[in-house]
Tab-separated table of C-alpha atoms in Angstrom:
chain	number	residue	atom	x	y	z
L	747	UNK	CA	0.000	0.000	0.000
L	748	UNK	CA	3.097	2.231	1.017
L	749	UNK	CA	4.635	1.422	-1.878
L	750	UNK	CA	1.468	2.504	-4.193
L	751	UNK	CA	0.845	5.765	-2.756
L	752	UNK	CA	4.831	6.448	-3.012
L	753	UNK	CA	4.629	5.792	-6.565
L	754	UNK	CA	1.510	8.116	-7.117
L	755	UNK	CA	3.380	10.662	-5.363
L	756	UNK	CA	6.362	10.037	-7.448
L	757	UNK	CA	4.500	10.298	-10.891
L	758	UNK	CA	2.782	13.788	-10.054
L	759	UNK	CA	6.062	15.276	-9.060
L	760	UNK	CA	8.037	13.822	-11.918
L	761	UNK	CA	5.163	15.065	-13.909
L	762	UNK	CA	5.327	18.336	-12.788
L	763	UNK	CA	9.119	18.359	-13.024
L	764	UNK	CA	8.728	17.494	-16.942
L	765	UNK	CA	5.804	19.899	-17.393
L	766	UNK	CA	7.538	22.777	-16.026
L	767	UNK	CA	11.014	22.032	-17.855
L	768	UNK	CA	9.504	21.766	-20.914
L	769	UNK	CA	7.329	25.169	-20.449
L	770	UNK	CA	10.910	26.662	-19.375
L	771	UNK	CA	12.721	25.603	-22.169
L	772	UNK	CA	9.805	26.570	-24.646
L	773	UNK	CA	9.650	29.959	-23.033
L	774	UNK	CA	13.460	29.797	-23.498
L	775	UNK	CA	14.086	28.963	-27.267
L	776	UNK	CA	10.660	29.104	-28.954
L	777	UNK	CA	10.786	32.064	-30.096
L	778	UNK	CA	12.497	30.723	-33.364
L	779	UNK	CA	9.209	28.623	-33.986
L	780	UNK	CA	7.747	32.388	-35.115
L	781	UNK	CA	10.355	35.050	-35.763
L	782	UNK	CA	11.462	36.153	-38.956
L	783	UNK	CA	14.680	36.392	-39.949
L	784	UNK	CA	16.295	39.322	-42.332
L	785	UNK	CA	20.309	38.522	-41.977
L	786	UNK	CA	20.825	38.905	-38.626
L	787	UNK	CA	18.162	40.527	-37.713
L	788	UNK	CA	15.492	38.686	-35.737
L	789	UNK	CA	11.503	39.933	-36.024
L	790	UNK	CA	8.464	39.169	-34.668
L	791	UNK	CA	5.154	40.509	-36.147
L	792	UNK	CA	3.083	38.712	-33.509
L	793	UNK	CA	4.785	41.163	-30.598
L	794	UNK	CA	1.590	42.371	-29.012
L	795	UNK	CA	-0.771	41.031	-31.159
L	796	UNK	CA	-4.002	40.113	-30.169
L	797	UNK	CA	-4.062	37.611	-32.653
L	798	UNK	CA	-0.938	35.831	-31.437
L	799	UNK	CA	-1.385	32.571	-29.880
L	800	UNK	CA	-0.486	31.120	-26.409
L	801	UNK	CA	2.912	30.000	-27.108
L	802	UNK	CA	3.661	33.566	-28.617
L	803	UNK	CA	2.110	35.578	-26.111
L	804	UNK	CA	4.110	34.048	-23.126
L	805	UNK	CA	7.579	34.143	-25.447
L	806	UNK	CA	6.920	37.667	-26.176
L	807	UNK	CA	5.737	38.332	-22.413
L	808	UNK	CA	9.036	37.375	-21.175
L	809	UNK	CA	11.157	38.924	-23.736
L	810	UNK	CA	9.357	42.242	-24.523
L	811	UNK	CA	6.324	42.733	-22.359
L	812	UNK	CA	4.070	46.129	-22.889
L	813	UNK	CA	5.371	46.015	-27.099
L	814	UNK	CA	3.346	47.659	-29.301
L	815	UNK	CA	1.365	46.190	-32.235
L	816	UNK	CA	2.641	45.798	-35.248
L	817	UNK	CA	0.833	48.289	-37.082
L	818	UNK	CA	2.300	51.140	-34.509
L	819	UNK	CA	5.757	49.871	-34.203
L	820	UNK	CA	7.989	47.083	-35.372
L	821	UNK	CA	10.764	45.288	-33.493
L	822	UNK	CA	13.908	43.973	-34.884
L	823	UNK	CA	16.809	42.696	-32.793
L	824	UNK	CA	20.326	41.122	-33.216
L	825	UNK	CA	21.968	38.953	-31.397
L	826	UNK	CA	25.501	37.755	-33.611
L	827	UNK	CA	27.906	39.113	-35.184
L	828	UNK	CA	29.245	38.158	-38.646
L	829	UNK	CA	30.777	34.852	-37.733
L	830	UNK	CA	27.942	34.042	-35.784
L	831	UNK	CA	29.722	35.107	-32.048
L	832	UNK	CA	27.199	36.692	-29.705
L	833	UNK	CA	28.035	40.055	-29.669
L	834	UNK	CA	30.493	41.098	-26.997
L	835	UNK	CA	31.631	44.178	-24.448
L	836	UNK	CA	35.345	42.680	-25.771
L	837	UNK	CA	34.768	43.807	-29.334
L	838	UNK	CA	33.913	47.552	-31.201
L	839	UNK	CA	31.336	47.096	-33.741
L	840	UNK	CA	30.148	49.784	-36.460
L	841	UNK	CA	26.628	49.932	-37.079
L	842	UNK	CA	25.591	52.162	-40.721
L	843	UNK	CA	21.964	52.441	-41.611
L	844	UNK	CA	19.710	54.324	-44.449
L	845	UNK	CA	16.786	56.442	-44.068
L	846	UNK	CA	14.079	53.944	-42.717
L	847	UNK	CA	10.656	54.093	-44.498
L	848	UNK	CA	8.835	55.067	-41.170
L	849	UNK	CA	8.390	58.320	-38.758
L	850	UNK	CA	10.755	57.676	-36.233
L	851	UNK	CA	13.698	55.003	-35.208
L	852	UNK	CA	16.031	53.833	-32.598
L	853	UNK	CA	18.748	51.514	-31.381
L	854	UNK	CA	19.003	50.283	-27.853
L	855	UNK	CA	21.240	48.455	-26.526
L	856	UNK	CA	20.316	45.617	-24.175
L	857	UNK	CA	22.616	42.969	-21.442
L	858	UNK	CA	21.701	39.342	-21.827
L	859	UNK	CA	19.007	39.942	-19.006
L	860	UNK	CA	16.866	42.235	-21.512
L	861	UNK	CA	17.624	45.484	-19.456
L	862	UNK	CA	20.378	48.244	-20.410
L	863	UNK	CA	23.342	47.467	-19.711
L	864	UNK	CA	24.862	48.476	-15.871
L	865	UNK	CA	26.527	52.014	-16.696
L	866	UNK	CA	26.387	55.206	-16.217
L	867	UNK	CA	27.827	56.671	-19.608
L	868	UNK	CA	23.701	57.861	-20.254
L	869	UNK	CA	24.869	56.486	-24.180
L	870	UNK	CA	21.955	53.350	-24.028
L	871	UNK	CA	20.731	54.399	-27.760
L	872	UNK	CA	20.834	56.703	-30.751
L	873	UNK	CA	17.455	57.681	-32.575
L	874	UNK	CA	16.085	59.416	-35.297
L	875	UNK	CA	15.851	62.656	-33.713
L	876	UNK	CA	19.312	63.044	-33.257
L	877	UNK	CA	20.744	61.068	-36.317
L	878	UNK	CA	17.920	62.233	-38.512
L	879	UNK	CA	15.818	60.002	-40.871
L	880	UNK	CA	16.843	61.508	-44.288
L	881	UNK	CA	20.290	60.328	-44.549
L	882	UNK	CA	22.804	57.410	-43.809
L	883	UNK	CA	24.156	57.427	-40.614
L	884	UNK	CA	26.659	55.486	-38.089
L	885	UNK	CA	27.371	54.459	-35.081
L	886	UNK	CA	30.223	53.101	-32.786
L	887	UNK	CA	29.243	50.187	-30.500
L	888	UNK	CA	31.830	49.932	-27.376
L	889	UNK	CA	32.963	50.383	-24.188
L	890	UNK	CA	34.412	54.184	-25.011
L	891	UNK	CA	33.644	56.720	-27.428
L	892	UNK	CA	37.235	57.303	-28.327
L	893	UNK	CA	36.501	59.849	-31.228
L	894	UNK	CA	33.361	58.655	-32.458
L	895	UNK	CA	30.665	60.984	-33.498
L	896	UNK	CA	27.709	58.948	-32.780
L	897	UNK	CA	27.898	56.304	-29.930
L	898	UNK	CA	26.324	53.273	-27.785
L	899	UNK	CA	28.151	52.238	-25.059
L	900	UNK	CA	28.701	48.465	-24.416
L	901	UNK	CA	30.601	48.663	-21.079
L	902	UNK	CA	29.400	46.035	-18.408
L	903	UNK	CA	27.131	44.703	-21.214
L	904	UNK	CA	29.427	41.866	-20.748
L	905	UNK	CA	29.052	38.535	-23.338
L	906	UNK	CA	25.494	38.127	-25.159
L	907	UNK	CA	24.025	41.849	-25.354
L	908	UNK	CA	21.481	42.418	-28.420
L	909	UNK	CA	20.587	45.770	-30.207
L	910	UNK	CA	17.013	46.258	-30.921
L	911	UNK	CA	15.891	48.636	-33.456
L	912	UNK	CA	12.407	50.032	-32.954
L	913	UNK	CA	10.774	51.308	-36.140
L	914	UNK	CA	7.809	53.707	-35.349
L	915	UNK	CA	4.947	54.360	-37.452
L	916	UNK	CA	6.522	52.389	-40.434
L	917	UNK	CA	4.613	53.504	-43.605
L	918	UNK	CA	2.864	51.151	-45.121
L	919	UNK	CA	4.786	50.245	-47.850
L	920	UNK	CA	7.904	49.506	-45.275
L	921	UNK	CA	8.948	46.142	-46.068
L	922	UNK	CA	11.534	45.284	-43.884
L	923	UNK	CA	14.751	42.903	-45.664
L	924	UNK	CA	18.543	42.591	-45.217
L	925	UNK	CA	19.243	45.829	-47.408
L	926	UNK	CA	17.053	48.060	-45.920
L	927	UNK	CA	18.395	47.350	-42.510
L	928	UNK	CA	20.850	48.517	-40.213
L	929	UNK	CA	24.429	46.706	-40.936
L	930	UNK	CA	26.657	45.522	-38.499
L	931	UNK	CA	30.575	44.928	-38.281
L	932	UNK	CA	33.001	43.967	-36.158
L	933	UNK	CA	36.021	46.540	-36.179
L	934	UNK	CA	38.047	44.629	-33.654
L	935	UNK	CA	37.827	42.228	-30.573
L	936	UNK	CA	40.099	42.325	-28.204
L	937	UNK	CA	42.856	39.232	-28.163
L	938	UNK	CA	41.934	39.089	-31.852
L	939	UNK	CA	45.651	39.108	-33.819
L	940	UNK	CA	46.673	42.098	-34.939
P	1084	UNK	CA	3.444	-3.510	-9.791
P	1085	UNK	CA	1.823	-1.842	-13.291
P	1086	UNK	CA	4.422	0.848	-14.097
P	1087	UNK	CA	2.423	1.878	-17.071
P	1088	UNK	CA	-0.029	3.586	-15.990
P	1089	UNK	CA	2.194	5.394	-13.678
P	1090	UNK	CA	4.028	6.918	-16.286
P	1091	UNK	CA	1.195	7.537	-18.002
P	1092	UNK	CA	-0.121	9.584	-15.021
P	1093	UNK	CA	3.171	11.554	-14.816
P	1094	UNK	CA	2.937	12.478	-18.585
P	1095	UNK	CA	-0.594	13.608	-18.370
P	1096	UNK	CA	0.510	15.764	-14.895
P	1097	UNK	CA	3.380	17.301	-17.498
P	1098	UNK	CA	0.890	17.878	-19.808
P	1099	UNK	CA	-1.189	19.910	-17.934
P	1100	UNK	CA	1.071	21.136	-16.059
P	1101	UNK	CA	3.085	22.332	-19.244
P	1102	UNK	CA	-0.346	24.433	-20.534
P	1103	UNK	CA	-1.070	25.659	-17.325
P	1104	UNK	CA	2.543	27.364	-17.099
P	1105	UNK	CA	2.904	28.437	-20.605
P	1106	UNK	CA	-1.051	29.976	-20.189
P	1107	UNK	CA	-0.037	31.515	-16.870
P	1108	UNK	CA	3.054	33.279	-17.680
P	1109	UNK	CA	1.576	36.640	-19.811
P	1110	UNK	CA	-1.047	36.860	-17.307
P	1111	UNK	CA	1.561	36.863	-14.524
P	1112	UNK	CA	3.685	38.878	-15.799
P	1113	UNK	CA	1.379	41.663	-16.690
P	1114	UNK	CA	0.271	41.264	-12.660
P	1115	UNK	CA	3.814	42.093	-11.458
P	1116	UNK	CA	4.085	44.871	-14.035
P	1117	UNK	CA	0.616	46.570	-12.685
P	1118	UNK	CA	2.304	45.970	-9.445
P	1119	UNK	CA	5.760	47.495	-10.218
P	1120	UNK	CA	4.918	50.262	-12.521
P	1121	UNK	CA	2.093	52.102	-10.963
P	1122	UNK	CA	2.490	50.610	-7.232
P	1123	UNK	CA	-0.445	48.871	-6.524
P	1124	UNK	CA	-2.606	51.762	-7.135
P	1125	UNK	CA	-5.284	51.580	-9.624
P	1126	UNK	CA	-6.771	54.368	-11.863
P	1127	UNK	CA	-4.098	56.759	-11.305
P	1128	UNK	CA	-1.244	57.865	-13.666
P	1129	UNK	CA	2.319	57.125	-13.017
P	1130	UNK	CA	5.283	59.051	-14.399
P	1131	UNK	CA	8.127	56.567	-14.635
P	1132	UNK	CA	11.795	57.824	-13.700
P	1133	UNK	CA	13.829	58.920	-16.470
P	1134	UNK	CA	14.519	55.415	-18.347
P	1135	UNK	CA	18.318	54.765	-16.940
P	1136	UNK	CA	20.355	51.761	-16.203
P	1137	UNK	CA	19.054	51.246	-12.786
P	1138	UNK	CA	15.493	50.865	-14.268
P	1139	UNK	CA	14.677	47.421	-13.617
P	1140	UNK	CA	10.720	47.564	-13.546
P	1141	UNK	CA	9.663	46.389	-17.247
P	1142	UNK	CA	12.288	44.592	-19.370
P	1143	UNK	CA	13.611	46.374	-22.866
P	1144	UNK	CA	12.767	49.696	-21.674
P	1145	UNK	CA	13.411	52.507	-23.798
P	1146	UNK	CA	16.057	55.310	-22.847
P	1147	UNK	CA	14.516	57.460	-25.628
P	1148	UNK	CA	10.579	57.392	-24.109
P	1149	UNK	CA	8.987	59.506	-20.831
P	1150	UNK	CA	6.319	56.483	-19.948
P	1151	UNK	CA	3.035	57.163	-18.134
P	1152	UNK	CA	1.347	54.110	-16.702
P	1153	UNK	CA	-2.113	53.744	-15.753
P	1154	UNK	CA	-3.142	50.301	-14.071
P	1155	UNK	CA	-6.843	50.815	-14.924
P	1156	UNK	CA	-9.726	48.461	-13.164
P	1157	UNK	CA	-12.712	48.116	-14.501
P	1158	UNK	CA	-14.810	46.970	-11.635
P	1159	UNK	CA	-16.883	50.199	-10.649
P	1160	UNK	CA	-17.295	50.685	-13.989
P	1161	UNK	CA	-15.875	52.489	-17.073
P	1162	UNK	CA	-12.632	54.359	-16.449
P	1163	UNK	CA	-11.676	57.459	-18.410
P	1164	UNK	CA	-8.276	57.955	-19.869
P	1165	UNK	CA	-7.058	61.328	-21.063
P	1166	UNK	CA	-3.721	61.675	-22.640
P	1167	UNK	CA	-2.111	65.515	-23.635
P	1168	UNK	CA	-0.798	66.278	-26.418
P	1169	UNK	CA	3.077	66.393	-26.663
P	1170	UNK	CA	5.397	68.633	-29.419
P	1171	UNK	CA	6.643	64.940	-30.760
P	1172	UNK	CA	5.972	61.509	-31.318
P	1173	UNK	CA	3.325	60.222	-28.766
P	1174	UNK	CA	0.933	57.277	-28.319
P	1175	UNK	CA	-1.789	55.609	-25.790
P	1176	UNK	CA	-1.809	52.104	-26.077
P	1177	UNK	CA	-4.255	49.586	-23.626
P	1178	UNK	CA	-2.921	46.141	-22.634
P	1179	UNK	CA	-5.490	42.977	-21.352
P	1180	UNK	CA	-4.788	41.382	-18.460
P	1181	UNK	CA	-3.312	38.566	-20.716
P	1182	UNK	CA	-0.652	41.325	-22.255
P	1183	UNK	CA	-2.165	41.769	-25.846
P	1184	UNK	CA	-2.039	45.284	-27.026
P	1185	UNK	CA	-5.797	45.871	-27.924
P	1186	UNK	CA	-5.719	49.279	-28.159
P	1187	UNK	CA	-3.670	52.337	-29.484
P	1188	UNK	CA	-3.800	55.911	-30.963
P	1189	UNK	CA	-0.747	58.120	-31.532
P	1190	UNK	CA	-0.771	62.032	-32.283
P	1191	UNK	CA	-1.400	61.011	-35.966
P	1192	UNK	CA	-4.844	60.294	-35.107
P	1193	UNK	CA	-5.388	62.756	-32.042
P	1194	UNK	CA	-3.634	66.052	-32.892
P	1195	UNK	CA	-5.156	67.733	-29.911
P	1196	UNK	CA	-4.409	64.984	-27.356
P	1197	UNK	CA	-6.572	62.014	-26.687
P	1198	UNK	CA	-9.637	61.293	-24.706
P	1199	UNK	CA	-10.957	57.125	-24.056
P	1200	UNK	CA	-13.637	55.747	-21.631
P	1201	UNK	CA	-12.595	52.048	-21.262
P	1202	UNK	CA	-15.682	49.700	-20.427
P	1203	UNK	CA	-15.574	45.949	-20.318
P	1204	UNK	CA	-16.713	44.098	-23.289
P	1205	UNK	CA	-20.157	43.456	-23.224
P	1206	UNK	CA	-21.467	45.595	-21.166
P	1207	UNK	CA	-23.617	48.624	-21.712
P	1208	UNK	CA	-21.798	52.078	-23.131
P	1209	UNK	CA	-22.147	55.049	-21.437
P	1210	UNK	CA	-24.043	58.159	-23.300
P	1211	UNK	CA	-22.445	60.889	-24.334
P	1212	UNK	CA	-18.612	59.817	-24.008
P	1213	UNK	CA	-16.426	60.191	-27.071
P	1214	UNK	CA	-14.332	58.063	-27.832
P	1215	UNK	CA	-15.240	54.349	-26.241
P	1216	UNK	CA	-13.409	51.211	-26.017
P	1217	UNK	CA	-13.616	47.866	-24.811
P	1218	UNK	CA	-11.577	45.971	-22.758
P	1219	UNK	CA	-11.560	42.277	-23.136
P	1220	UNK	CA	-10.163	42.189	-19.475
P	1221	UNK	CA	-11.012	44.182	-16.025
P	1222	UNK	CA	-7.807	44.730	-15.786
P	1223	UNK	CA	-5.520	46.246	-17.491
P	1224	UNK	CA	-2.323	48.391	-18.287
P	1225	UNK	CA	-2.882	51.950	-20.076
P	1226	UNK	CA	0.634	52.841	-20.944
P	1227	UNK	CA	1.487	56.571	-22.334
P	1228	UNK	CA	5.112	56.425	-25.121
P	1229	UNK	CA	6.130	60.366	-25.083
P	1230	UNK	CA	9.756	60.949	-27.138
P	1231	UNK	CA	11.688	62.295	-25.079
P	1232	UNK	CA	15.237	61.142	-25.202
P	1233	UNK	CA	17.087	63.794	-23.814
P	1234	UNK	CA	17.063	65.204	-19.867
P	1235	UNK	CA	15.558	68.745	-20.788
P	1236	UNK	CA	12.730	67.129	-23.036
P	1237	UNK	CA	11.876	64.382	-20.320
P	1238	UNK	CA	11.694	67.124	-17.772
P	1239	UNK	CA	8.972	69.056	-20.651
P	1240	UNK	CA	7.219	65.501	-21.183
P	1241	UNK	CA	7.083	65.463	-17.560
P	1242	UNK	CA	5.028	68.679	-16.650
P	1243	UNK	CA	2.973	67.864	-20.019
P	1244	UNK	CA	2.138	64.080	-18.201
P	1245	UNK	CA	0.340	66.146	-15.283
P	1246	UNK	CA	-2.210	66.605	-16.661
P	1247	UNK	CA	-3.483	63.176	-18.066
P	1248	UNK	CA	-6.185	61.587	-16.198
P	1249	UNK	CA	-7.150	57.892	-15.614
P	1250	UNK	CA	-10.128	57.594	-13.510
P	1251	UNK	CA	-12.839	55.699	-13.187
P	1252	UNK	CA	-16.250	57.688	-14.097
P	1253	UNK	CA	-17.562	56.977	-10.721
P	1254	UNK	CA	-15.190	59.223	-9.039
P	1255	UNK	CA	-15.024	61.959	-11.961
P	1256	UNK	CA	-19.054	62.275	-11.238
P	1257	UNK	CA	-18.810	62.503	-7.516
């Protein structure tokens, strides 16, 4: 009788053990199952959709709660750099974008735990209102500005940070692809051979 | 002893357990964001902080944005949400209890600021109000985007946010 109840008890926890793993790891890497991809960058039309189904929702709950719907904003993020390295406080990257086919844009930069990154340099992003959104443009991703005109500061961002790009009010011919996009390159990492 | 239908019970417990968690999470989170963001209190706007490295209250938050949050509650009734106009970009956007973004209107649409009374879905609509919405949930997060990405201009968006109002229509009448 012992021995029945004990393996009752066993098969709800191990159940619940296996239930909430697999939620955890769904929440973790599903996201591929409905992002686009343009390059690098990483989209998801479904961020605060109403249309967007469980699995979405609680993805895009954890990773970007409060987002706006598609048709006021779109979201596009990168994670790697060109050889496929998460992008790194021990490397200076160059990001160079064209006049975006929307009202308003900006780049953020984020730490692997989706907030900005622990300093106090006040350099977080760079947006349209103070790059403009009739020209090309550039920016300097690293720990110091050294000379650069335009900057984002990746100091204590440490190993894994993203940039998002938030693209407000895109018109509604904006179709989003790899040209159209931000790029971005790594100038140097440190330890790299010189 | 029949193993099999012991494991079968522990895969139907993960099952469940599985929906349950992945159903649970928006709904959660969007309770510890009405929490954290507007302090408990209901039907009241809150002017965030300046958006800095020590804000830890909503993840990916913007550096460029002043944010107003409203945790509005349906229960007494319809709640009216106000939002003034600001010299650039601006929007009002309502999030369910479940975290989908049901509503929103920028200063495209409402040059001259604008003016919502939120009432549940499927109940009746109040006469004479503007501009009504429904809310698929009680509960909910009204949530005010003003650019602002520099000290002076969040200081501006600041005074501007004063005057918003989110209240329910109960206490505007009394």
């Amino acid at each position: 009788m012992l021995r029945r109840i004990f393996a009752w008890l066993l098969a709800i926890v191990a159940g619940v053990i296996l239930g909430g793993a697999s939620a955890w790891a769904t929440l973790k890497f599903g996201a591929a199952s409905f992002t686009e991809h343009y390059g690098r960058w990483v989209h998801s039309r479904a961020a605060g959709s109403t249309a967007a189904g469980p699995y979405t929702r609680a993805i895009i709950a954890r990773d970007g709660l409060l987002a706006l719907s598609a048709r006021e904003a779109l979201y596009f993020s990168i994670y790697k750099d060109e050889q496929g390295r998460p992008l790194s406080e021990s490397c200076i990257y160059n990001v160079a974008g064209l006049p975006l086919d929307a009202r308003w844009w900006s780049l953020t930069l984020y730490a692997d735990d989706n907030f900005l990154a622990q300093n106090t340099d006040n350099a977080h992003s760079i947006d349209a209102s103070r790059l403009g959104n009739d020209r090309a443009w550039s920016a300097r991703i690293s720990p110091v500005r050294g000379d650069a005109a335009s900057w984002v500061s990746s100091r204590a961002a440490r190993r894994g940070f993203s940039l998002t790009l938030r693209v407000y009010n895109p018109q509604r011919d904006f179709h989003p692809d790899e040209a159209s996009l931000p790029t971005l390159t790594t100038v140097s990492c440190a330890g790299d051979p010189s | 002893m029949n193993w099999g239908r012991y494991v079968l019970s522990a895969l139907i417990v993960a099952a469940l357990a599985h929906f349950a968690l992945i159903f649970a999470t928006p709904r959660v989170l969007m309770h510890v964001a009405m929490d954290r963001i507007t302090g408990g209190a209901e039907n009241v706007w809150r002017l965030g902080d300046r958006v800095t490295a020590t804000s830890r209250q909503i993840v990916r938050p913007s550096p460029d944005f002043a944010y107003s949050a409203c945790t509005f509650d349906l229960t007494q009734g319809p709640v009216v949400i106000t939002a003034t106009p600001w010299d650039a970009y601006w929007s009002l956007s309502l999030y369910a209890a479940n975290s989908d973004n049901f509503f929103v209107i920028d200063d495209r649409e409402a040059h001259y600021g604008a003016e919502l009374t939120v009432v549940r879905s499927g109940t009746a609509h109040p006469e004479g109000a503007s501009m009504i919405v429904e809310s698929p949930s009680v509960r909910g997060i009204a949530l005010i985007r003003r650019l602002a990405p520099t000290p002076s201009a969040y200081d501006a968006a600041k005074a501007v946010a004063g005057e918003d109002i989110c209240a329910s229509v109960a206490r505007l009448a009394g």
